[in-house]
mmCIF file of C-alpha atoms in Angstrom:
data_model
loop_
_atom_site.group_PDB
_atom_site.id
_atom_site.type_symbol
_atom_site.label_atom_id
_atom_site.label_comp_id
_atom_site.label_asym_id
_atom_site.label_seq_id
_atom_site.Cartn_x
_atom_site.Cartn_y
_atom_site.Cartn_z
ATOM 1 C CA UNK A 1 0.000 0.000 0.000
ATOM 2 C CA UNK A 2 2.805 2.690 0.811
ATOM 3 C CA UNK A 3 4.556 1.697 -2.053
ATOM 4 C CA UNK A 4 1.330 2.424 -4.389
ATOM 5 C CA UNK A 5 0.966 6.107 -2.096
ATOM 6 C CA UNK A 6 4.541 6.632 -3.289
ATOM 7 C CA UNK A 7 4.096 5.841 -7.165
ATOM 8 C CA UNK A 8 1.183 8.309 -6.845
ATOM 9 C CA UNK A 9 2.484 10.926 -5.446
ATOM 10 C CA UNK A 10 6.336 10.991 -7.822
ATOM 11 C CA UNK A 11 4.214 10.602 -11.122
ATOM 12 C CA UNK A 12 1.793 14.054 -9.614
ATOM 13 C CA UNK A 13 5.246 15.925 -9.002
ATOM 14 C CA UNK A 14 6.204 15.263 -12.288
ATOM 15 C CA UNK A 15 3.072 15.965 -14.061
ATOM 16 C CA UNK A 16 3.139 19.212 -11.749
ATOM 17 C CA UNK A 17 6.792 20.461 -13.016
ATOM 18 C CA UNK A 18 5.645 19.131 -16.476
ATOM 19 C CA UNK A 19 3.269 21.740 -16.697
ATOM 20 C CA UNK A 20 4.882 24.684 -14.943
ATOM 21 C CA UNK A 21 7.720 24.167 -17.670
ATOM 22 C CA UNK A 22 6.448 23.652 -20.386
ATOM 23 C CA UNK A 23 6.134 27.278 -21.314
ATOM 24 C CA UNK A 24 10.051 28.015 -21.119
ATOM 25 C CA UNK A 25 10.626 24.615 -22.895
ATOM 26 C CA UNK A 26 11.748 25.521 -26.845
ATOM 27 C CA UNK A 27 9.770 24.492 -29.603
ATOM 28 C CA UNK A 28 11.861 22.270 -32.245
ATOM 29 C CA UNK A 29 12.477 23.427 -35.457
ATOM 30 C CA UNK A 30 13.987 20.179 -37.093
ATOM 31 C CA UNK A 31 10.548 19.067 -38.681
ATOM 32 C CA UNK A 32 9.984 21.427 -41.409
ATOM 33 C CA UNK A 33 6.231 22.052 -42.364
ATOM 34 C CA UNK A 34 5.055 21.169 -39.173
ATOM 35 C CA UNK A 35 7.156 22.802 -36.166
ATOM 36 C CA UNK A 36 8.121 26.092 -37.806
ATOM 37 C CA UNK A 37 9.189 29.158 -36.827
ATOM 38 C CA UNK A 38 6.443 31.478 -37.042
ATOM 39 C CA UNK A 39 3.356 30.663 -39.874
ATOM 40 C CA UNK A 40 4.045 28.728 -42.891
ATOM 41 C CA UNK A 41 1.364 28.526 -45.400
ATOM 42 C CA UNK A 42 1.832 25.301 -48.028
ATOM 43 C CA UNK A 43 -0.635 23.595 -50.680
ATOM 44 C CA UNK A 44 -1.398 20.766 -49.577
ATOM 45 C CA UNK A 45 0.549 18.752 -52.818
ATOM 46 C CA UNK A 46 3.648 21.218 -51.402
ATOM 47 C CA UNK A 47 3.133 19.734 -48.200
ATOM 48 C CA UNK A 48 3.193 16.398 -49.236
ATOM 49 C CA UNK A 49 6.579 17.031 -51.275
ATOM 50 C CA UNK A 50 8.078 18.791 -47.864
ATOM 51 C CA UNK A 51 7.307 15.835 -45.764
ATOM 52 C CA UNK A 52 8.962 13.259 -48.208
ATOM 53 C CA UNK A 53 12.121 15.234 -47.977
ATOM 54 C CA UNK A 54 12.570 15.383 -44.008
ATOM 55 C CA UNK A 55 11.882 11.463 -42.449
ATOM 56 C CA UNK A 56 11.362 13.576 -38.594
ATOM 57 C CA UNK A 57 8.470 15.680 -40.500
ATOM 58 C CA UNK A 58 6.611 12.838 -41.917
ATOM 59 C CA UNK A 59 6.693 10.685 -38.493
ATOM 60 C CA UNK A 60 5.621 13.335 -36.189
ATOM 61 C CA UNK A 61 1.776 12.313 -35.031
ATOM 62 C CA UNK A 62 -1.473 13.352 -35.178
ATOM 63 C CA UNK A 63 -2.663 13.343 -31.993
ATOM 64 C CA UNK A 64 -6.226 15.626 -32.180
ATOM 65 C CA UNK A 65 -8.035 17.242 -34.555
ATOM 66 C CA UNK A 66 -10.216 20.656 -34.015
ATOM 67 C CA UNK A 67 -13.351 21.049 -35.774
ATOM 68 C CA UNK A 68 -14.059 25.026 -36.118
ATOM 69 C CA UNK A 69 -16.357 27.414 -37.328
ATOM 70 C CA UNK A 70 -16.301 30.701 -37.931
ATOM 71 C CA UNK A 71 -19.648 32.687 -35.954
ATOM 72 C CA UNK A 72 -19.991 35.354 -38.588
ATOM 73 C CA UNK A 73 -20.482 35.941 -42.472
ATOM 74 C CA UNK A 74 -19.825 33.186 -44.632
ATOM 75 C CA UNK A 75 -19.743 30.616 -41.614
ATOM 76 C CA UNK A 76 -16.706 28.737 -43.211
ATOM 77 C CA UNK A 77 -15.353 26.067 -41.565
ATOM 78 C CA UNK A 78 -11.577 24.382 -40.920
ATOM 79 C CA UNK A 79 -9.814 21.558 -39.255
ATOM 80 C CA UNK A 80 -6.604 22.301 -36.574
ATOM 81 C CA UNK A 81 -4.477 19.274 -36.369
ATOM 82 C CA UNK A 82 -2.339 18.645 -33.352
ATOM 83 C CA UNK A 83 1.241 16.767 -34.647
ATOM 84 C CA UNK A 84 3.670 16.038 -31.796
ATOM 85 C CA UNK A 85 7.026 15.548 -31.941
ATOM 86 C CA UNK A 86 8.610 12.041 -32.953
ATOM 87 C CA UNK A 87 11.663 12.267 -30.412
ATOM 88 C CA UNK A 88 10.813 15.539 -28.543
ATOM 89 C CA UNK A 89 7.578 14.191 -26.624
ATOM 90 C CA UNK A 90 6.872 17.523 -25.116
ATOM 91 C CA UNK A 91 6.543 19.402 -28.141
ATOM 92 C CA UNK A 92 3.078 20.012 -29.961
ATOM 93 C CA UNK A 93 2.601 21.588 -33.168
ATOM 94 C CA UNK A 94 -1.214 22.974 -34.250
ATOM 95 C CA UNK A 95 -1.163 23.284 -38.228
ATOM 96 C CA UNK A 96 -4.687 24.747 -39.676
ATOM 97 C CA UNK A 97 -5.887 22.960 -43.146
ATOM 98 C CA UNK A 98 -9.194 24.593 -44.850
ATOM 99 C CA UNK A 99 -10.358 24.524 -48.723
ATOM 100 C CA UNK A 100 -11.302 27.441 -50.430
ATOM 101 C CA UNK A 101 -11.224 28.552 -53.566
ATOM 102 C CA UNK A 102 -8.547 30.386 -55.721
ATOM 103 C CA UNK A 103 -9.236 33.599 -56.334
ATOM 104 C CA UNK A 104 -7.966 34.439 -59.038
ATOM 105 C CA UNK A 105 -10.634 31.674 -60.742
ATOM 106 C CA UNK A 106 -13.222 34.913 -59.864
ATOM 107 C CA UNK A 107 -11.666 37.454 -61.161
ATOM 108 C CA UNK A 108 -13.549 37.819 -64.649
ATOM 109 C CA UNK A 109 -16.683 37.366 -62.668
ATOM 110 C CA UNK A 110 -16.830 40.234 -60.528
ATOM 111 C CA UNK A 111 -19.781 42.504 -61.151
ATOM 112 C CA UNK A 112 -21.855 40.244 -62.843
ATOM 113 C CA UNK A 113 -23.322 39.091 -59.461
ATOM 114 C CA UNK A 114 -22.164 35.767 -59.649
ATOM 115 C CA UNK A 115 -19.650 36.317 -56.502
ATOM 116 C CA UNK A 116 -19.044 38.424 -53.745
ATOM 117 C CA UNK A 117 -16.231 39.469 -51.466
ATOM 118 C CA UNK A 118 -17.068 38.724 -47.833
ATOM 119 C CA UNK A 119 -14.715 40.430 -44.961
ATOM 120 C CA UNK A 120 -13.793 37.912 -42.650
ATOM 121 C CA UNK A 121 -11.446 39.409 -39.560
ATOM 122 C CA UNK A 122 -8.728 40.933 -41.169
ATOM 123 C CA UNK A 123 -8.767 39.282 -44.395
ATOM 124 C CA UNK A 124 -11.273 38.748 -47.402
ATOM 125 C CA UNK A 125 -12.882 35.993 -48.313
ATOM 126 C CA UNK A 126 -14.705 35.702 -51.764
ATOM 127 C CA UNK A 127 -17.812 33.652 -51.745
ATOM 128 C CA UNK A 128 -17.667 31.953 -55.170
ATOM 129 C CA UNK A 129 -20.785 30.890 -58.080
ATOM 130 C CA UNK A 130 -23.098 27.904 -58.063
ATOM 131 C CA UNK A 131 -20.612 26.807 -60.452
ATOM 132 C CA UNK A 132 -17.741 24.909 -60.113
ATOM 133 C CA UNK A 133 -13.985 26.934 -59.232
ATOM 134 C CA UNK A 134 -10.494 25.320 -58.828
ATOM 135 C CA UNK A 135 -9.928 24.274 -55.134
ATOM 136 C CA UNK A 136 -7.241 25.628 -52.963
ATOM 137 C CA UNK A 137 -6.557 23.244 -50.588
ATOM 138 C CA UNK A 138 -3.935 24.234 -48.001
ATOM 139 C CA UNK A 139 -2.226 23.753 -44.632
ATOM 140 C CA UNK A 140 -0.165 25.889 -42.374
ATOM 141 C CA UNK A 141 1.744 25.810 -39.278
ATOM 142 C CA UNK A 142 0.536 28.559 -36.102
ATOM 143 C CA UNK A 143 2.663 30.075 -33.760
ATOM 144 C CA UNK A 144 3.258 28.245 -31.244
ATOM 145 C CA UNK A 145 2.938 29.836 -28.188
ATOM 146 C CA UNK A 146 -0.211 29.541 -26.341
ATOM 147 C CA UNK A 147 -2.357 32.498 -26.251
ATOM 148 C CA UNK A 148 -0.440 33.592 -29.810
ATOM 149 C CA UNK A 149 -2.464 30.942 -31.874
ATOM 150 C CA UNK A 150 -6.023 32.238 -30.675
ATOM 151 C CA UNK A 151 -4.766 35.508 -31.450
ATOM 152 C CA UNK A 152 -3.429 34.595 -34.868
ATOM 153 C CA UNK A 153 -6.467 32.527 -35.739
ATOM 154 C CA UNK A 154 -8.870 35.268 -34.802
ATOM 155 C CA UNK A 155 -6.550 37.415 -36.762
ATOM 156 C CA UNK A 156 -7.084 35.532 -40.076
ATOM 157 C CA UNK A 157 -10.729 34.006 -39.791
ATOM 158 C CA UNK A 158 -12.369 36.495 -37.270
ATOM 159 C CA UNK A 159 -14.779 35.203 -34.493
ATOM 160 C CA UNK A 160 -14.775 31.506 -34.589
ATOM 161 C CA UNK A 161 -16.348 28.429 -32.056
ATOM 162 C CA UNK A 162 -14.897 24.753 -31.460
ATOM 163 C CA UNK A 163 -17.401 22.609 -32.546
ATOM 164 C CA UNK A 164 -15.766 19.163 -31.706
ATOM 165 C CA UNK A 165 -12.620 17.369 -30.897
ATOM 166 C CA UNK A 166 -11.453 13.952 -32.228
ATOM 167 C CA UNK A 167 -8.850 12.444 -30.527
ATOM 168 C CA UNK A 168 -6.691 9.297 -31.804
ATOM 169 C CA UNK A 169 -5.658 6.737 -29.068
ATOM 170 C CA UNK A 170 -2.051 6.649 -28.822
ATOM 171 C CA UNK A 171 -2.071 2.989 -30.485
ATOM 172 C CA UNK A 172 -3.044 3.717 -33.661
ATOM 173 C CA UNK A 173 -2.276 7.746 -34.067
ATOM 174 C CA UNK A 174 -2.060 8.668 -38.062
ATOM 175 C CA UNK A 175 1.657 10.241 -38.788
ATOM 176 C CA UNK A 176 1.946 13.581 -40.881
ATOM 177 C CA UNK A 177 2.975 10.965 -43.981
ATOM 178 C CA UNK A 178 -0.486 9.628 -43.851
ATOM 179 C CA UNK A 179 -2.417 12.604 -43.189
ATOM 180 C CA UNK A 180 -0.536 13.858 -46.241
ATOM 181 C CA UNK A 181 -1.366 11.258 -48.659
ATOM 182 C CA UNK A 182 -5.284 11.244 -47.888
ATOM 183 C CA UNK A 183 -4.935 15.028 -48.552
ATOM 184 C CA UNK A 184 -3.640 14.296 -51.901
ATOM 185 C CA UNK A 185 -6.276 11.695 -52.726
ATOM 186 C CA UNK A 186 -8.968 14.500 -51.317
ATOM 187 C CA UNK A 187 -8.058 16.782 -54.105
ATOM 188 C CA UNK A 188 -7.721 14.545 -56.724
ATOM 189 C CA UNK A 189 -10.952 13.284 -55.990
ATOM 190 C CA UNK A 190 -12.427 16.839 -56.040
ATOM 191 C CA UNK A 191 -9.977 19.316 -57.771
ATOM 192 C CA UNK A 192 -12.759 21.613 -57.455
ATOM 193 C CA UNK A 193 -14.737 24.070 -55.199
ATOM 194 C CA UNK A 194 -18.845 23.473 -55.460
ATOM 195 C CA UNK A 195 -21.008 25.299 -53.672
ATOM 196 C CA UNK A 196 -23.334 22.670 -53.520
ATOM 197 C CA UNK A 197 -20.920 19.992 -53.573
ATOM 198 C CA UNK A 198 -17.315 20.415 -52.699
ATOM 199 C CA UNK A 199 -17.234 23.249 -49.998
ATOM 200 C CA UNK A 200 -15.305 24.070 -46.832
ATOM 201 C CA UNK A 201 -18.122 22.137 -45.027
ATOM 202 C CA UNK A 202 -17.446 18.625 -47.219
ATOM 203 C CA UNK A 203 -13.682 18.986 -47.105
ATOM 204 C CA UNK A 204 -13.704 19.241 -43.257
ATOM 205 C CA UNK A 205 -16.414 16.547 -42.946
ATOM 206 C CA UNK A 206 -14.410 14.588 -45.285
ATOM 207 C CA UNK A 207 -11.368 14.466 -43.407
ATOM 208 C CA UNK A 208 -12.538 14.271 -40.334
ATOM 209 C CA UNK A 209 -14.769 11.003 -41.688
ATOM 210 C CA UNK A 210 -12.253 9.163 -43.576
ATOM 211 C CA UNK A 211 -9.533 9.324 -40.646
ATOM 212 C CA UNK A 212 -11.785 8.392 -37.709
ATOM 213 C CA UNK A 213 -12.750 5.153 -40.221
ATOM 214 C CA UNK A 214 -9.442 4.598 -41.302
ATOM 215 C CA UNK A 215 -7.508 4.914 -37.841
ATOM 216 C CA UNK A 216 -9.983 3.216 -35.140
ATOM 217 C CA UNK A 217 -10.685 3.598 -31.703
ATOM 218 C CA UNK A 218 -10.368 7.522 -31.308
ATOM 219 C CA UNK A 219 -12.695 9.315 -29.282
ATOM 220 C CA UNK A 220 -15.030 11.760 -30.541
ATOM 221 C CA UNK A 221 -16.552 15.203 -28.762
ATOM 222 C CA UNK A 222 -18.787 17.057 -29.675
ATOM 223 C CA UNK A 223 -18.498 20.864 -28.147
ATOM 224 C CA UNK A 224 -21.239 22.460 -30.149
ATOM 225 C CA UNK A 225 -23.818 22.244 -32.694
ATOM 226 C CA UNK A 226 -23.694 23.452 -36.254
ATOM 227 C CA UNK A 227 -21.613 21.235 -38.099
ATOM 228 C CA UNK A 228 -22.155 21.422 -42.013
ATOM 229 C CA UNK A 229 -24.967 24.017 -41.458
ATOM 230 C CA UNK A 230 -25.504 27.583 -42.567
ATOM 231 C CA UNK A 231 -27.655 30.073 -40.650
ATOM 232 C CA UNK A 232 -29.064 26.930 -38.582
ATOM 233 C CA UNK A 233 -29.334 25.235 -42.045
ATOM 234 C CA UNK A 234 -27.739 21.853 -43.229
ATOM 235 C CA UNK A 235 -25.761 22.453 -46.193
ATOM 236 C CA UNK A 236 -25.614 19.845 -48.643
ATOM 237 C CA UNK A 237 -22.484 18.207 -49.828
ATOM 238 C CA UNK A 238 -21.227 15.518 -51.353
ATOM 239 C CA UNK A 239 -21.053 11.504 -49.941
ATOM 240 C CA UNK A 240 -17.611 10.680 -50.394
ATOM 241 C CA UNK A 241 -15.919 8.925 -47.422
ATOM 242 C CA UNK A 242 -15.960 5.301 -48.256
ATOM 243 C CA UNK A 243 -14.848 6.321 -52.088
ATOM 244 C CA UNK A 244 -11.920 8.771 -50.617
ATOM 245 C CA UNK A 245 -10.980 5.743 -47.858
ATOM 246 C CA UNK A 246 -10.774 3.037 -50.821
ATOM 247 C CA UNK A 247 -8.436 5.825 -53.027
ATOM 248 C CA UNK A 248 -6.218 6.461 -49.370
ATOM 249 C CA UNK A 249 -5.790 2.589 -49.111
ATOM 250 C CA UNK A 250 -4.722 2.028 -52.661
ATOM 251 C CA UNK A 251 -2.700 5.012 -52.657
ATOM 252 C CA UNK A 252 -1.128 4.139 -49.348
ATOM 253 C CA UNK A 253 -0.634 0.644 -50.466
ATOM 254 C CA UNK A 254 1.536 2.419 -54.078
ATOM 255 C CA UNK A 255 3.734 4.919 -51.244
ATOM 256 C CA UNK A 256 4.488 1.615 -49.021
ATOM 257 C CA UNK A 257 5.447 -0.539 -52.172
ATOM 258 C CA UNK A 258 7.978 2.459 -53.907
ATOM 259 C CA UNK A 259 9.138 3.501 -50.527
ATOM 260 C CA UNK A 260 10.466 -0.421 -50.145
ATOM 261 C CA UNK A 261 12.069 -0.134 -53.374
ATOM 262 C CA UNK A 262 13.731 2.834 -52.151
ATOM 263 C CA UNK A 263 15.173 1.178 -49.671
ATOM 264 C CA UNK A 264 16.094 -2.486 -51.334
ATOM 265 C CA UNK A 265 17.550 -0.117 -53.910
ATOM 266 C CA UNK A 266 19.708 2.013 -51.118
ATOM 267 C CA UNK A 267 20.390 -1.334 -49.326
ATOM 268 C CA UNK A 268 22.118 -3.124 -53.097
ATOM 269 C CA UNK A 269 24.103 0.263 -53.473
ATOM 270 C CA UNK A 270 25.950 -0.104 -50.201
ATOM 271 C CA UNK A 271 26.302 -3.960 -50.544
ATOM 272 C CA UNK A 272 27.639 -2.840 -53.909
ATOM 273 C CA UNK A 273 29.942 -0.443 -52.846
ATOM 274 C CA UNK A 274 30.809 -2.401 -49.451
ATOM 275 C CA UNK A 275 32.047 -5.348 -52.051
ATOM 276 C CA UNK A 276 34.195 -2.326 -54.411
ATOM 277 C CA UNK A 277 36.218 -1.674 -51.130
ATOM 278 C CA UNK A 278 37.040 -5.406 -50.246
ATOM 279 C CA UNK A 279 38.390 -5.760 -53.842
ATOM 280 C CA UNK A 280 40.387 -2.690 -53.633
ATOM 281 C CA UNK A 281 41.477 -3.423 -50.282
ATOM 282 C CA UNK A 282 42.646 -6.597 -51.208
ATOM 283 C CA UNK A 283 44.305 -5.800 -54.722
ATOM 284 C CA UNK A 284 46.201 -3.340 -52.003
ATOM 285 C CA UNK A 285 46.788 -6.235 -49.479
ATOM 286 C CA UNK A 286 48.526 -8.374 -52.586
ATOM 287 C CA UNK A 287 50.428 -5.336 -54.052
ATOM 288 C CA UNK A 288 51.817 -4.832 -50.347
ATOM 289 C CA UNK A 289 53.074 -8.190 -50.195
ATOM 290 C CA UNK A 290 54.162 -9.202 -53.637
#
């Protein structure tokens, strides 16, 4: 029994001086496009790229994901994904991934009443036609430092609500690698923005559909009501989940297969150049002695 007090009482110390320290404690800056210095703003096929290139990147995990809506205007709606750190444990990252559309795709059509700029915050947000635009699908790091992201966020999108949390048990936790592939199958699937269709509302859905199916066992919140709704009123969207979650696992399936090549391929050049240096070394070895 005392030793069970003990246990108790060392692992509340250290949860105690985890949290009074965490503040001073340095945010790593050796997983480009997820712990930055500062914002970062990447397309999501960028992202992808950035991740392939740095092996600390693509491991670090998603732990949550943040469903939000903005309480004004246009009511749009985006995803904050929590990545921590592969080796530094202590270190969280909160990247911010939204569709919208590109603007310049509206440029001819300003006047004509077929869209409209909407003032969001500090920045402007054009509320696109009926008709179908080309998608800009994108992801950026936050500053990282507390109080700073709320600011930032409120900064860029204006008043905004959590609407629900989904956390991923720490078993089966989806690394930046994966998250980055389904967001390249998303926007091949739907290259473009629909108002009707292919929205802020069915990309955030989307995501937040496919991973909960595709990585069981997370746990789901819900904070508030209004989810894919506008004004109080459901907006429709597409029904794309199981399609997207077939694409991820075949695409998944193509990354695993060419990333093994990669390394049989790495593995035969040093066996290769291993077996170059015993040759020379001995050619050496008999020149020496003869």
């Amino acid at each position: 029994m005392a030793f069970k007090s003990k246990t108790v009482k060392r692992f509340s110390i250290r949860g105690f001086l985890a949290a009074i320290l965490h503040p001073f404690m340095t945010s790593p800056t050796d997983a480009p496009g997820v712990f930055n210095l500062g914002d970062n703003y990447s397309d999501v096929g960028d992202w992808h790229t950035l991740l392939l290139n740095n092996e600390l990147s693509s491991q670090c995990e998603l732990e949550r994901i943040v469903c939000c809506k903005c309480t004004t205007s246009v009511e749009h709606e985006f995803l904050l994904l929590h990545f921590r750190h592969p080796t530094q444990h202590h270190a969280v990252a909160i990247l911010v991934l939204d569709r919208t559309f590109r603007p310049d795709s509206t440029e001819n059509n300003n006047g004509n009443g077929s869209s409209r700029s909407v003032g969001i915050g500090q920045s402007t947000i054009l509320s696109p036609s009926v008709s179908a635009t080309p998608a800009h699908d994108s992801i950026f790091t936050t500053p990282n430092h507390g109080s700073a992201i709320k600011s930032y966020l409120t900064k860029r999108y204006g008043e905004h609500k959590h609407l629900g949390n989904l956390d991923f048990s720490a078993s089966a936790r989806p690394s930046a690698m994966q998250v980055s592939v389904l967001l390249c199958v998303l926007r091949k699937h739907s290259p473009t923005y629909h108002l009707w269709q292919y929205q802020c509302y069915w990309y955030a859905y989307t995501v937040w559909e496919a991973l909960k199916r595709l990585f069981p066992g997370c746990r789901e919140t819900t904070l508030s009501e209004g989810r894919s709704r506008f004004c109080g009123q459901e907006i429709r969207k597409a029904e794309s989940v199981e399609t997207v979650c077939e694409l991820y696992r075949a695409e998944w399936a193509r990354f695993e297969n060419a990333a093994e090549e990669r390394r049989r391929a790495k593995e035969e050049e040093v066996r290769r150049v291993s077996l170059l240096f015993w040759d020379w070394l001995g050619c050496l070895l008999i020149c020496f002695y003869s």
